[in-house]
Every structure is written in C-alpha cells, then in structure tokens.
PDB file of C-alpha atoms and ligand atoms in Angstrom:
ATOM      1  CA  MET A1095      -0.188   0.234  -0.007  1.00 50.00           C
ATOM      2  CA  ALA A1096       1.324   3.305  -1.221  1.00 60.00           C
ATOM      3  CA  SER A1097       2.023   6.166   1.840  1.00 78.00           C
ATOM      4  CA  SER A1098       0.532   9.028   0.490  1.00 90.00           C
ATOM      5  CA  ILE A1099       1.418  12.352   1.062  1.00 95.00           C
ATOM      6  CA  LYS A1100       0.125  16.125   0.884  1.00 97.00           C
ATOM      7  CA  ILE A1101       0.626  18.338  -1.833  1.00 97.00           C
ATOM      8  CA  GLN A1102       1.524  21.057   0.363  1.00 97.00           C
ATOM      9  CA  LYS A1103       3.832  18.679   2.480  1.00 97.00           C
ATOM     10  CA  ILE A1104       5.743  18.175  -1.037  1.00 98.00           C
ATOM     11  CA  ALA A1105       6.240  21.845  -1.070  1.00 98.00           C
ATOM     12  CA  GLU A1106       7.498  21.875   2.576  1.00 98.00           C
ATOM     13  CA  LEU A1107      10.340  19.210   1.714  1.00 98.00           C
ATOM     14  CA  LEU A1108      11.658  21.020  -1.202  1.00 98.00           C
ATOM     15  CA  ASP A1109      11.535  24.032   0.404  1.00 98.00           C
ATOM     16  CA  ALA A1110       9.646  25.360  -3.176  1.00 98.00           C
ATOM     17  CA  ARG A1111       7.634  27.938  -4.094  1.00 98.00           C
ATOM     18  CA  ILE A1112       3.487  27.506  -5.048  1.00 98.00           C
ATOM     19  CA  VAL A1113       2.496  29.326  -7.933  1.00 98.00           C
ATOM     20  CA  CYS A1114      -0.833  28.218  -8.041  1.00 98.00           C
ATOM     21  CA  GLY A1115      -3.406  26.556  -6.690  1.00 98.00           C
ATOM     22  CA  GLU A1116      -2.733  27.038  -3.708  1.00 97.00           C
ATOM     23  CA  GLN A1117      -6.492  26.010  -2.082  1.00 97.00           C
ATOM     24  CA  PHE A1118      -5.726  22.262  -4.536  1.00 97.00           C
ATOM     25  CA  THR A1119      -2.521  22.072  -1.686  1.00 97.00           C
ATOM     26  CA  ASP A1120      -4.340  19.802   1.001  1.00 97.00           C
ATOM     27  CA  SER A1121      -5.292  16.993  -1.734  1.00 95.00           C
ATOM     28  CA  GLU A1122      -2.999  13.994  -1.498  1.00 94.00           C
ATOM     29  CA  VAL A1123      -0.527  12.448  -4.045  1.00 94.00           C
ATOM     30  CA  ASN A1124       0.687   8.541  -3.654  1.00 91.00           C
ATOM     31  CA  HIS A1125       3.255   8.086  -6.789  1.00 95.00           C
ATOM     32  CA  ALA A1126       5.482  10.317  -8.154  1.00 97.00           C
ATOM     33  CA  PHE A1127       6.945  10.556 -11.993  1.00 97.00           C
ATOM     34  CA  ALA A1128       9.922  12.279 -13.016  1.00 98.00           C
ATOM     35  CA  SER A1129      10.532  13.298 -16.774  1.00 97.00           C
ATOM     36  CA  ASP A1130      10.872  15.227 -19.267  1.00 97.00           C
ATOM     37  CA  LEU A1131       9.339  13.599 -21.950  1.00 97.00           C
ATOM     38  CA  MET A1132       6.333  14.085 -22.757  1.00 97.00           C
ATOM     39  CA  SER A1133       5.209  10.920 -24.754  1.00 95.00           C
ATOM     40  CA  ASP A1134       6.201   9.096 -21.766  1.00 96.00           C
ATOM     41  CA  VAL A1135       3.891  10.752 -19.080  1.00 97.00           C
ATOM     42  CA  LEU A1136       1.355  10.053 -21.126  1.00 97.00           C
ATOM     43  CA  THR A1137       1.783   6.896 -21.118  1.00 96.00           C
ATOM     44  CA  LEU A1138       0.991   6.833 -18.084  1.00 95.00           C
ATOM     45  CA  GLU A1139      -1.965   4.893 -16.388  1.00 90.00           C
ATOM     46  CA  SER A1140      -2.141   6.380 -12.736  1.00 82.00           C
ATOM     47  CA  GLU A1141      -4.057   8.992 -11.036  1.00 77.00           C
ATOM     48  CA  GLN A1142      -3.291  11.328  -7.915  1.00 82.00           C
ATOM     49  CA  LEU A1143       0.533  11.518  -9.221  1.00 93.00           C
ATOM     50  CA  VAL A1144       2.969  14.167  -8.813  1.00 97.00           C
ATOM     51  CA  LEU A1145       4.956  15.160 -12.083  1.00 98.00           C
ATOM     52  CA  ILE A1146       8.676  16.088 -11.636  1.00 98.00           C
ATOM     53  CA  THR A1147      10.296  17.605 -14.807  1.00 98.00           C
ATOM     54  CA  GLY A1148      12.638  20.200 -15.949  1.00 97.00           C
ATOM     55  CA  LEU A1149      10.907  20.855 -18.871  1.00 97.00           C
ATOM     56  CA  THR A1150       9.015  23.909 -18.684  1.00 96.00           C
ATOM     57  CA  ASN A1151       6.806  24.833 -21.219  1.00 95.00           C
ATOM     58  CA  MET A1152       2.776  24.912 -22.362  1.00 96.00           C
ATOM     59  CA  GLN A1153       3.269  21.476 -23.381  1.00 96.00           C
ATOM     60  CA  THR A1154       3.822  20.397 -19.675  1.00 97.00           C
ATOM     61  CA  VAL A1155       0.753  21.409 -18.114  1.00 98.00           C
ATOM     62  CA  ARG A1156      -0.944  20.322 -21.363  1.00 98.00           C
ATOM     63  CA  THR A1157       0.131  16.572 -20.933  1.00 98.00           C
ATOM     64  CA  ALA A1158      -0.848  17.180 -17.351  1.00 97.00           C
ATOM     65  CA  GLU A1159      -4.044  17.805 -18.359  1.00 97.00           C
ATOM     66  CA  MET A1160      -4.681  15.068 -20.375  1.00 97.00           C
ATOM     67  CA  ALA A1161      -2.463  13.053 -18.109  1.00 97.00           C
ATOM     68  CA  ASP A1162      -5.398  13.896 -14.942  1.00 96.00           C
ATOM     69  CA  ILE A1163      -2.182  14.746 -13.512  1.00 97.00           C
ATOM     70  CA  ASN A1164      -2.787  17.659 -10.845  1.00 95.00           C
ATOM     71  CA  CYS A1165       0.186  18.679  -9.728  1.00 98.00           C
ATOM     72  CA  ILE A1166       3.362  19.336 -11.020  1.00 98.00           C
ATOM     73  CA  VAL A1167       6.680  20.499  -9.929  1.00 98.00           C
ATOM     74  CA  PHE A1168       9.576  22.460 -11.397  1.00 98.00           C
ATOM     75  CA  VAL A1169      12.959  22.082 -10.453  1.00 98.00           C
ATOM     76  CA  ARG A1170      16.157  23.459 -11.511  1.00 96.00           C
ATOM     77  CA  GLY A1171      15.185  26.939 -10.979  1.00 95.00           C
ATOM     78  CA  LYS A1172      12.927  26.880 -13.839  1.00 92.00           C
ATOM     79  CA  LYS A1173      10.105  29.710 -14.082  1.00 94.00           C
ATOM     80  CA  VAL A1174       6.457  29.009 -14.818  1.00 97.00           C
ATOM     81  CA  THR A1175       4.739  31.290 -17.680  1.00 97.00           C
ATOM     82  CA  PRO A1176       1.561  33.228 -17.200  1.00 97.00           C
ATOM     83  CA  ASP A1177      -0.049  31.731 -20.342  1.00 96.00           C
ATOM     84  CA  MET A1178       0.891  28.135 -18.326  1.00 97.00           C
ATOM     85  CA  ILE A1179      -0.170  29.300 -15.342  1.00 98.00           C
ATOM     86  CA  GLU A1180      -4.126  30.037 -16.394  1.00 97.00           C
ATOM     87  CA  VAL A1181      -4.226  26.627 -18.440  1.00 97.00           C
ATOM     88  CA  ALA A1182      -3.298  25.308 -15.511  1.00 98.00           C
ATOM     89  CA  GLU A1183      -5.218  26.967 -12.783  1.00 98.00           C
ATOM     90  CA  ASP A1184      -8.866  26.436 -15.663  1.00 96.00           C
ATOM     91  CA  ASN A1185      -7.857  22.613 -14.891  1.00 96.00           C
ATOM     92  CA  ASN A1186      -7.708  23.198 -11.222  1.00 96.00           C
ATOM     93  CA  MET A1187      -3.812  22.227 -10.888  1.00 98.00           C
ATOM     94  CA  VAL A1188      -0.776  23.274  -8.791  1.00 98.00           C
ATOM     95  CA  LEU A1189       2.407  24.350 -10.162  1.00 98.00           C
ATOM     96  CA  ILE A1190       5.252  24.101  -8.127  1.00 98.00           C
ATOM     97  CA  GLU A1191       8.743  25.635  -8.468  1.00 98.00           C
ATOM     98  CA  CYS A1192      11.609  23.886  -6.711  1.00 98.00           C
ATOM     99  CA  GLN A1193      15.236  25.453  -7.259  1.00 98.00           C
ATOM    100  CA  TYR A1194      16.750  22.200  -6.540  1.00 98.00           C
ATOM    101  CA  SER A1195      18.195  19.760  -9.153  1.00 97.00           C
ATOM    102  CA  MET A1196      16.019  16.832 -10.510  1.00 97.00           C
ATOM    103  CA  PHE A1197      18.112  14.250  -8.234  1.00 97.00           C
ATOM    104  CA  ARG A1198      17.648  15.932  -5.159  1.00 98.00           C
ATOM    105  CA  THR A1199      14.108  16.582  -5.613  1.00 98.00           C
ATOM    106  CA  ILE A1200      14.115  13.030  -6.602  1.00 97.00           C
ATOM    107  CA  GLY A1201      15.804  11.771  -3.303  1.00 97.00           C
ATOM    108  CA  ILE A1202      13.946  13.597  -1.384  1.00 98.00           C
ATOM    109  CA  LEU A1203      11.047  12.637  -2.303  1.00 97.00           C
ATOM    110  CA  TYR A1204      11.769   9.696  -2.033  1.00 96.00           C
ATOM    111  CA  GLU A1205      12.938   9.510   1.167  1.00 96.00           C
ATOM    112  CA  ALA A1206       9.743  11.076   2.051  1.00 95.00           C
ATOM    113  CA  GLY A1207       7.726   7.481   1.271  1.00 93.00           C
ATOM    114  CA  VAL A1208       6.509   8.969  -2.097  1.00 95.00           C
ATOM    115  CA  SER A1209       6.298   5.749  -4.336  1.00 93.00           C
ATOM    116  CA  PRO A1210       7.867   5.230  -8.227  1.00 92.00           C
ATOM    117  CA  ILE A1211       5.195   3.874 -10.672  1.00 91.00           C
ATOM    118  CA  TYR A1212       6.869   1.343 -11.743  1.00 89.00           C
TER     119      TYR A1212
ATOM    120  CA  MET B 559     -22.321  16.573 -32.242  1.00 95.00           C
ATOM    121  CA  GLU B 560     -19.640  18.160 -34.803  1.00 97.00           C
ATOM    122  CA  PHE B 561     -16.624  20.235 -33.627  1.00 98.00           C
ATOM    123  CA  ASN B 562     -13.525  20.873 -35.978  1.00 98.00           C
ATOM    124  CA  TYR B 563     -10.199  22.799 -34.980  1.00 98.00           C
ATOM    125  CA  GLU B 564      -7.486  23.875 -36.922  1.00 97.00           C
ATOM    126  CA  VAL B 565      -3.780  23.102 -36.210  1.00 97.00           C
ATOM    127  CA  GLU B 566      -0.746  24.733 -37.064  1.00 97.00           C
ATOM    128  CA  GLY B 567       2.840  23.313 -38.328  1.00 97.00           C
ATOM    129  CA  GLY B 568       5.245  24.069 -36.473  1.00 95.00           C
ATOM    130  CA  ASN B 569       2.919  25.462 -33.123  1.00 94.00           C
ATOM    131  CA  PHE B 570       3.586  24.609 -30.303  1.00 93.00           C
ATOM    132  CA  THR B 571       1.716  26.983 -27.845  1.00 91.00           C
ATOM    133  CA  LYS B 572      -1.350  25.733 -29.431  1.00 92.00           C
ATOM    134  CA  ALA B 573      -0.708  22.457 -29.551  1.00 96.00           C
ATOM    135  CA  GLY B 574      -3.402  20.472 -27.561  1.00 97.00           C
ATOM    136  CA  ASN B 575      -6.252  23.290 -27.763  1.00 97.00           C
ATOM    137  CA  ALA B 576      -8.709  20.479 -29.461  1.00 98.00           C
ATOM    138  CA  ALA B 577      -7.647  17.747 -26.912  1.00 98.00           C
ATOM    139  CA  SER B 578      -8.603  20.314 -24.343  1.00 98.00           C
ATOM    140  CA  ASN B 579     -12.264  21.280 -25.818  1.00 98.00           C
ATOM    141  CA  VAL B 580     -12.449  17.703 -26.442  1.00 98.00           C
ATOM    142  CA  LYS B 581     -12.436  16.945 -22.970  1.00 98.00           C
ATOM    143  CA  LYS B 582     -14.577  19.446 -21.544  1.00 97.00           C
ATOM    144  CA  VAL B 583     -17.010  18.654 -23.861  1.00 98.00           C
ATOM    145  CA  LEU B 584     -17.140  14.767 -22.950  1.00 98.00           C
ATOM    146  CA  LYS B 585     -17.368  15.818 -19.128  1.00 97.00           C
ATOM    147  CA  GLN B 586     -20.079  17.197 -19.326  1.00 97.00           C
ATOM    148  CA  LEU B 587     -21.419  14.100 -21.491  1.00 97.00           C
ATOM    149  CA  ASN B 588     -20.563  12.179 -17.988  1.00 97.00           C
ATOM    150  CA  VAL B 589     -18.745  10.178 -19.902  1.00 97.00           C
ATOM    151  CA  ASP B 590     -16.423   7.514 -17.581  1.00 97.00           C
ATOM    152  CA  PRO B 591     -12.792   9.888 -16.395  1.00 96.00           C
ATOM    153  CA  LYS B 592     -10.473   6.284 -18.125  1.00 96.00           C
ATOM    154  CA  ILE B 593     -12.227   6.493 -21.433  1.00 97.00           C
ATOM    155  CA  ILE B 594     -11.991  10.518 -21.538  1.00 97.00           C
ATOM    156  CA  LYS B 595      -8.334  10.226 -20.381  1.00 97.00           C
ATOM    157  CA  ARG B 596      -7.696   7.583 -23.451  1.00 98.00           C
ATOM    158  CA  ILE B 597      -9.584   9.583 -26.012  1.00 98.00           C
ATOM    159  CA  VAL B 598      -7.742  13.016 -25.016  1.00 98.00           C
ATOM    160  CA  VAL B 599      -4.438  11.242 -24.734  1.00 98.00           C
ATOM    161  CA  ALA B 600      -4.735   9.971 -28.419  1.00 98.00           C
ATOM    162  CA  LEU B 601      -6.093  13.202 -29.838  1.00 98.00           C
ATOM    163  CA  TYR B 602      -3.160  14.940 -27.830  1.00 98.00           C
ATOM    164  CA  GLU B 603      -0.468  12.782 -29.427  1.00 98.00           C
ATOM    165  CA  GLY B 604      -1.976  13.517 -32.964  1.00 98.00           C
ATOM    166  CA  GLU B 605      -2.160  17.349 -32.600  1.00 98.00           C
ATOM    167  CA  VAL B 606       1.405  16.761 -31.587  1.00 98.00           C
ATOM    168  CA  ASN B 607       2.133  15.462 -34.934  1.00 98.00           C
ATOM    169  CA  VAL B 608       0.171  17.636 -36.688  1.00 98.00           C
ATOM    170  CA  VAL B 609       2.237  20.728 -35.070  1.00 98.00           C
ATOM    171  CA  ALA B 610       5.696  18.636 -35.388  1.00 98.00           C
ATOM    172  CA  HIS B 611       5.343  17.454 -38.693  1.00 98.00           C
ATOM    173  CA  ALA B 612       3.312  19.020 -40.996  1.00 98.00           C
ATOM    174  CA  TYR B 613       2.151  22.178 -42.058  1.00 98.00           C
ATOM    175  CA  LYS B 614      -1.455  23.042 -41.360  1.00 98.00           C
ATOM    176  CA  GLY B 615      -3.954  20.420 -40.288  1.00 98.00           C
ATOM    177  CA  ASN B 616      -7.477  20.248 -39.180  1.00 98.00           C
ATOM    178  CA  VAL B 617      -9.183  18.406 -36.677  1.00 98.00           C
ATOM    179  CA  LEU B 618     -12.490  17.175 -37.166  1.00 98.00           C
ATOM    180  CA  VAL B 619     -14.468  15.389 -34.206  1.00 98.00           C
ATOM    181  CA  ASP B 620     -18.046  13.886 -34.168  1.00 98.00           C
ATOM    182  CA  ILE B 621     -19.419  12.611 -31.166  1.00 98.00           C
ATOM    183  CA  ASP B 622     -22.627  10.032 -31.148  1.00 96.00           C
ATOM    184  CA  THR B 623     -24.213   9.095 -28.286  1.00 93.00           C
ATOM    185  CA  ASP B 624     -21.977   5.998 -28.757  1.00 96.00           C
ATOM    186  CA  ARG B 625     -18.632   6.021 -29.570  1.00 98.00           C
ATOM    187  CA  ILE B 626     -16.507   9.630 -30.744  1.00 98.00           C
ATOM    188  CA  TYR B 627     -15.026   9.297 -34.351  1.00 98.00           C
ATOM    189  CA  ILE B 628     -11.829  11.569 -34.588  1.00 98.00           C
ATOM    190  CA  LYS B 629     -10.087  12.358 -38.032  1.00 98.00           C
ATOM    191  CA  ILE B 630      -7.163  14.782 -38.121  1.00 98.00           C
ATOM    192  CA  GLN B 631      -6.053  15.736 -41.582  1.00 98.00           C
ATOM    193  CA  ASP B 632      -2.896  17.677 -42.347  1.00 98.00           C
ATOM    194  CA  GLU B 633      -0.930  18.837 -45.041  1.00 98.00           C
ATOM    195  CA  GLY B 634       2.496  18.134 -44.839  1.00 98.00           C
ATOM    196  CA  PRO B 635       5.794  15.627 -46.349  1.00 98.00           C
ATOM    197  CA  GLY B 636       3.393  12.647 -45.368  1.00 98.00           C
ATOM    198  CA  ILE B 637       4.429   9.040 -44.024  1.00 98.00           C
ATOM    199  CA  PRO B 638       6.335   7.002 -47.218  1.00 98.00           C
ATOM    200  CA  ASP B 639       6.335   3.879 -44.550  1.00 98.00           C
ATOM    201  CA  ILE B 640       3.849   3.974 -42.128  1.00 98.00           C
ATOM    202  CA  ASP B 641       4.352  -0.094 -40.652  1.00 98.00           C
ATOM    203  CA  LEU B 642       8.066   1.802 -39.406  1.00 98.00           C
ATOM    204  CA  ALA B 643       6.008   5.050 -37.920  1.00 98.00           C
ATOM    205  CA  MET B 644       4.257   2.292 -35.736  1.00 98.00           C
ATOM    206  CA  GLN B 645       7.026   1.199 -34.726  1.00 98.00           C
ATOM    207  CA  VAL B 646       8.284   2.279 -30.674  1.00 97.00           C
ATOM    208  CA  GLY B 647      11.261   4.569 -31.173  1.00 97.00           C
ATOM    209  CA  TYR B 648      11.424   5.901 -34.433  1.00 98.00           C
ATOM    210  CA  SER B 649      11.509   9.162 -35.679  1.00 98.00           C
ATOM    211  CA  THR B 650      12.243  11.679 -37.944  1.00 98.00           C
ATOM    212  CA  ALA B 651      11.597  14.774 -35.403  1.00 97.00           C
ATOM    213  CA  SER B 652      13.551  17.670 -35.559  1.00 96.00           C
ATOM    214  CA  ALA B 653      15.724  18.902 -32.199  1.00 96.00           C
ATOM    215  CA  MET B 654      13.179  21.464 -31.696  1.00 94.00           C
ATOM    216  CA  VAL B 655      10.494  18.654 -31.251  1.00 96.00           C
ATOM    217  CA  ARG B 656      12.132  17.037 -28.759  1.00 95.00           C
ATOM    218  CA  GLU B 657      12.714  20.183 -26.728  1.00 94.00           C
ATOM    219  CA  MET B 658       9.110  19.929 -26.052  1.00 94.00           C
ATOM    220  CA  GLY B 659       8.914  17.175 -24.920  1.00 96.00           C
ATOM    221  CA  PHE B 660       8.214  14.549 -27.927  1.00 96.00           C
ATOM    222  CA  GLY B 661      10.142  13.397 -31.057  1.00 96.00           C
ATOM    223  CA  ALA B 662      11.035  10.158 -28.879  1.00 97.00           C
ATOM    224  CA  GLY B 663       8.804   7.765 -31.664  1.00 97.00           C
ATOM    225  CA  MET B 664       6.140   6.684 -28.959  1.00 97.00           C
ATOM    226  CA  GLY B 665       2.948   9.000 -30.349  1.00 98.00           C
ATOM    227  CA  LEU B 666       1.649   6.894 -33.065  1.00 98.00           C
ATOM    228  CA  PRO B 667       1.739   3.407 -30.886  1.00 98.00           C
ATOM    229  CA  ASN B 668       0.399   5.679 -27.961  1.00 98.00           C
ATOM    230  CA  MET B 669      -2.375   6.985 -30.207  1.00 98.00           C
ATOM    231  CA  LYS B 670      -2.787   3.060 -31.356  1.00 98.00           C
ATOM    232  CA  ARG B 671      -2.939   1.681 -27.409  1.00 97.00           C
ATOM    233  CA  ASN B 672      -5.583   4.250 -26.726  1.00 98.00           C
ATOM    234  CA  ALA B 673      -7.833   3.965 -29.872  1.00 98.00           C
ATOM    235  CA  ASP B 674     -10.430   1.089 -30.477  1.00 98.00           C
ATOM    236  CA  THR B 675      -8.800   1.846 -33.893  1.00 98.00           C
ATOM    237  CA  ILE B 676      -6.825   3.803 -36.009  1.00 98.00           C
ATOM    238  CA  ASP B 677      -6.584   4.294 -39.706  1.00 98.00           C
ATOM    239  CA  ILE B 678      -4.168   6.066 -40.691  1.00 98.00           C
ATOM    240  CA  THR B 679      -3.815   6.728 -45.113  1.00 98.00           C
ATOM    241  CA  SER B 680      -0.774   8.886 -46.840  1.00 98.00           C
ATOM    242  CA  LYS B 681       0.351  10.415 -49.466  1.00 98.00           C
ATOM    243  CA  VAL B 682       3.898  11.588 -49.606  1.00 98.00           C
ATOM    244  CA  GLY B 683       4.189  14.880 -50.787  1.00 98.00           C
ATOM    245  CA  GLU B 684       0.424  15.407 -49.800  1.00 98.00           C
ATOM    246  CA  GLY B 685      -0.881  14.733 -46.424  1.00 98.00           C
ATOM    247  CA  THR B 686      -1.411  12.205 -43.660  1.00 98.00           C
ATOM    248  CA  ILE B 687      -4.896  11.386 -42.455  1.00 98.00           C
ATOM    249  CA  VAL B 688      -5.305  10.100 -39.465  1.00 98.00           C
ATOM    250  CA  GLU B 689      -8.843   8.747 -38.202  1.00 98.00           C
ATOM    251  CA  LEU B 690      -9.812   7.573 -34.537  1.00 98.00           C
ATOM    252  CA  THR B 691     -12.714   5.461 -33.076  1.00 98.00           C
ATOM    253  CA  THR B 692     -13.112   4.954 -30.087  1.00 98.00           C
ATOM    254  CA  LYS B 693     -16.544   4.052 -28.195  1.00 98.00           C
ATOM    255  CA  LEU B 694     -17.631   5.687 -25.284  1.00 97.00           C
ATOM    256  CA  THR B 695     -19.266   2.939 -22.310  1.00 93.00           C
ATOM    257  CA  SER B 696     -17.230   0.538 -21.295  1.00 81.00           C
TER     258      SER B 696
HETATM  259  N1  ADP C2009       1.148  13.423 -39.807  1.00 69.92           N
HETATM  260  C1  ADP C2009       2.184  13.681 -39.949  1.00 69.92           C
HETATM  261  N2  ADP C2009       3.412  14.120 -40.664  1.00 69.92           N
HETATM  262  C2  ADP C2009       4.372  13.221 -41.418  1.00 69.92           C
HETATM  263  N3  ADP C2009       4.995  11.801 -41.066  1.00 69.92           N
HETATM  264  C3  ADP C2009       4.321  11.644 -39.350  1.00 69.92           C
HETATM  265  C4  ADP C2009       3.444  12.288 -39.452  1.00 69.92           C
HETATM  266  N4  ADP C2009       3.181  11.913 -37.789  1.00 69.92           N
HETATM  267  C5  ADP C2009       3.914  11.210 -38.241  1.00 69.92           C
HETATM  268  N5  ADP C2009       4.850  10.835 -38.543  1.00 69.92           N
HETATM  269  C6  ADP C2009       6.065  10.136 -39.046  1.00 69.92           C
HETATM  270  O1  ADP C2009       5.872   9.059 -37.673  1.00 69.92           O
HETATM  271  C7  ADP C2009       7.548   9.199 -37.054  1.00 69.92           C
HETATM  272  C8  ADP C2009       6.409   8.296 -35.332  1.00 69.92           C
HETATM  273  O2  ADP C2009       5.239   9.322 -34.950  1.00 69.92           O
HETATM  274  P1  ADP C2009       5.513   9.427 -33.659  1.00 69.92           P
HETATM  275  O3  ADP C2009       5.328   7.679 -33.395  1.00 69.92           O
HETATM  276  O4  ADP C2009       4.189   9.946 -33.245  1.00 69.92           O
HETATM  277  O5  ADP C2009       6.736   9.919 -32.598  1.00 69.92           O
HETATM  278  P2  ADP C2009       7.512  11.045 -32.927  1.00 69.92           P
HETATM  279  O6  ADP C2009       6.537  12.210 -33.611  1.00 69.92           O
HETATM  280  O7  ADP C2009       7.964  10.968 -31.930  1.00 69.92           O
HETATM  281  O8  ADP C2009       8.381  11.317 -34.523  1.00 69.92           O
HETATM  282  C9  ADP C2009       7.278  10.894 -37.022  1.00 69.92           C
HETATM  283  O9  ADP C2009       8.837  10.641 -36.644  1.00 69.92           O
HETATM  284  C10 ADP C2009       7.128  10.894 -38.593  1.00 69.92           C
HETATM  285  O10 ADP C2009       8.294  10.540 -39.177  1.00 69.92           O
HETATM  286 MG1   MG C2010       4.841  12.000 -32.860  1.00 69.92          MG
END
C-alpha cells in the first residue's frame, strides 16, 4: 500500500514555491513520476500523481491536463510562464517551482515515502 | 455533435487546444474519466504530430451517444512507410520537437493503444489522415 502525502508537504520538503493552485494543496498524492519526455508521461495509467520535470513550457501543462495529473514540480529553478498558469488554473492544477536539481528533488521525495509508479 | 479545430504546423503553443476542448465536452457528457483520458491522450499526440511533422492541419470530431470519431488531417510531407512509423522509437523529429518534450517515436504507438481503432492513410508530398474511433461506454 503506497503512503500518500499532501501537496503542501511536498512543497515544504522541497523548500519550493507554490505558483498556483494554493487551494488544492491539501489534497494528497500517492505516486511520483519524473521525466522531461511528455510522450512518456502520456503512457501512464496512474492517478493522484505528481509530475517532476525540468521541461517548462505549455506542453508540460497540456500533458498533465490530458493525463489527469494535478500537480507538477518544476525543478532546477525553471520559471513557470503566465500562459501556463492560465491553463493550470483552468484545470485545478498545482504548479510548484523548486530550485533543487532533478536528482535532489527525487531523492527527497523518495525518502519521504512517495512511491514510484514502476 | 460536430467540432472542428485548426492546427498550425510548427506552433507548439497551440498544440492541445482541440484535445483540451474535447475533454471538456466529454466531461460534460459524463463519460467515464478513464475513457476520456484514452481519447484525449490519443488526440493530443495526434495534434502534436501535425505541429511537429506537417505544415497545417484540421481536426474533425464527431461525438455520438455511443462513440467518438476523430479525423486528424494534414497538409505535409506524408509518411512514406506507415508500418515503420508505427514502431516504438522510430522518429524523424527535429531537435526543436524534442525540446518540446516529444520526438521519441512514441506518439503513434500510444495513439494506437488508446483508440479502439486507428486508420492511417498518407500520401508522400501531400499529407496524412489519421482516423480514431473509440466507444464512449465500457
Ligand atoms: N502527420 C504526420 N506527417 C508526417 N509524418 C508523420 C506524421 N505523424 C507521424 N509522422 C512520422 O512518423 C514518425 C513517428 O511518429 P510518432 O510515433 O508520433 O513519433 P514522434 O512524433 O515522436 O517522432 C515521426 O517521426 C514522423 O516521421
Ligand atoms: Mg509524435
């Protein structure tokens, strides 16, 4: 049984900034998936998933929309753009900006008990 | 219900507009979220292919009570060998496309996996038509 974690807690652990969707940070996720390849993300069947990525463009948010992912963590200090926020808000998504590297981000969340998908 | 969307080749900012819209419509029709996801993932990869590989295209969506039919038609270079293009990992995508998070040769196989039926017809130098049909009830 995967342990679940509040989105709020993820932001805390990563010392990260919640860019939008503050009102949904009380909801929980079970799994995380890390990739910069959106085609990869589009093959996943899981729900209640947090996506960790270094790819910061509109396609990341569109991919999350299609894959029913409601939380994205952008690593390496990448900045989310206003048009991304607009689509994210339209889909009740939480966007998080994190300064840490991909490896460090994943390590912290893995240690906190967030499960991989496979 | 019929819907029509234009897709611009090379314009990644708009890729997904059709899929986003179709998702909203299907939600309103109370279609099972799992089925919605399959449909919009396939349509989205299809839109990305027009943006990535063609000059311009058009998406026709026809929603019935029991099935959705999607026709993605483009003017573009066409696909010389469809069987090869369907293989996982085969890609002619540019570096720009890969920077957008696509171009790993997974789009067409993923579309096939998510649709009940997929039909591809293509003429080299003219363009490509991808037709997807999926039942709306399980
Ligand atoms: N609409 C299209 N027009 C021309 N070529 C296409 C089209 N769709 C797919 N292709 C060809 O098929 C290949 C595989 O497509 P796909 O599986 O979606 O992978 P990717 O788009 O990541 O390359 C593409 O690289 C391209 O050569
Ligand atoms: Mg593709």
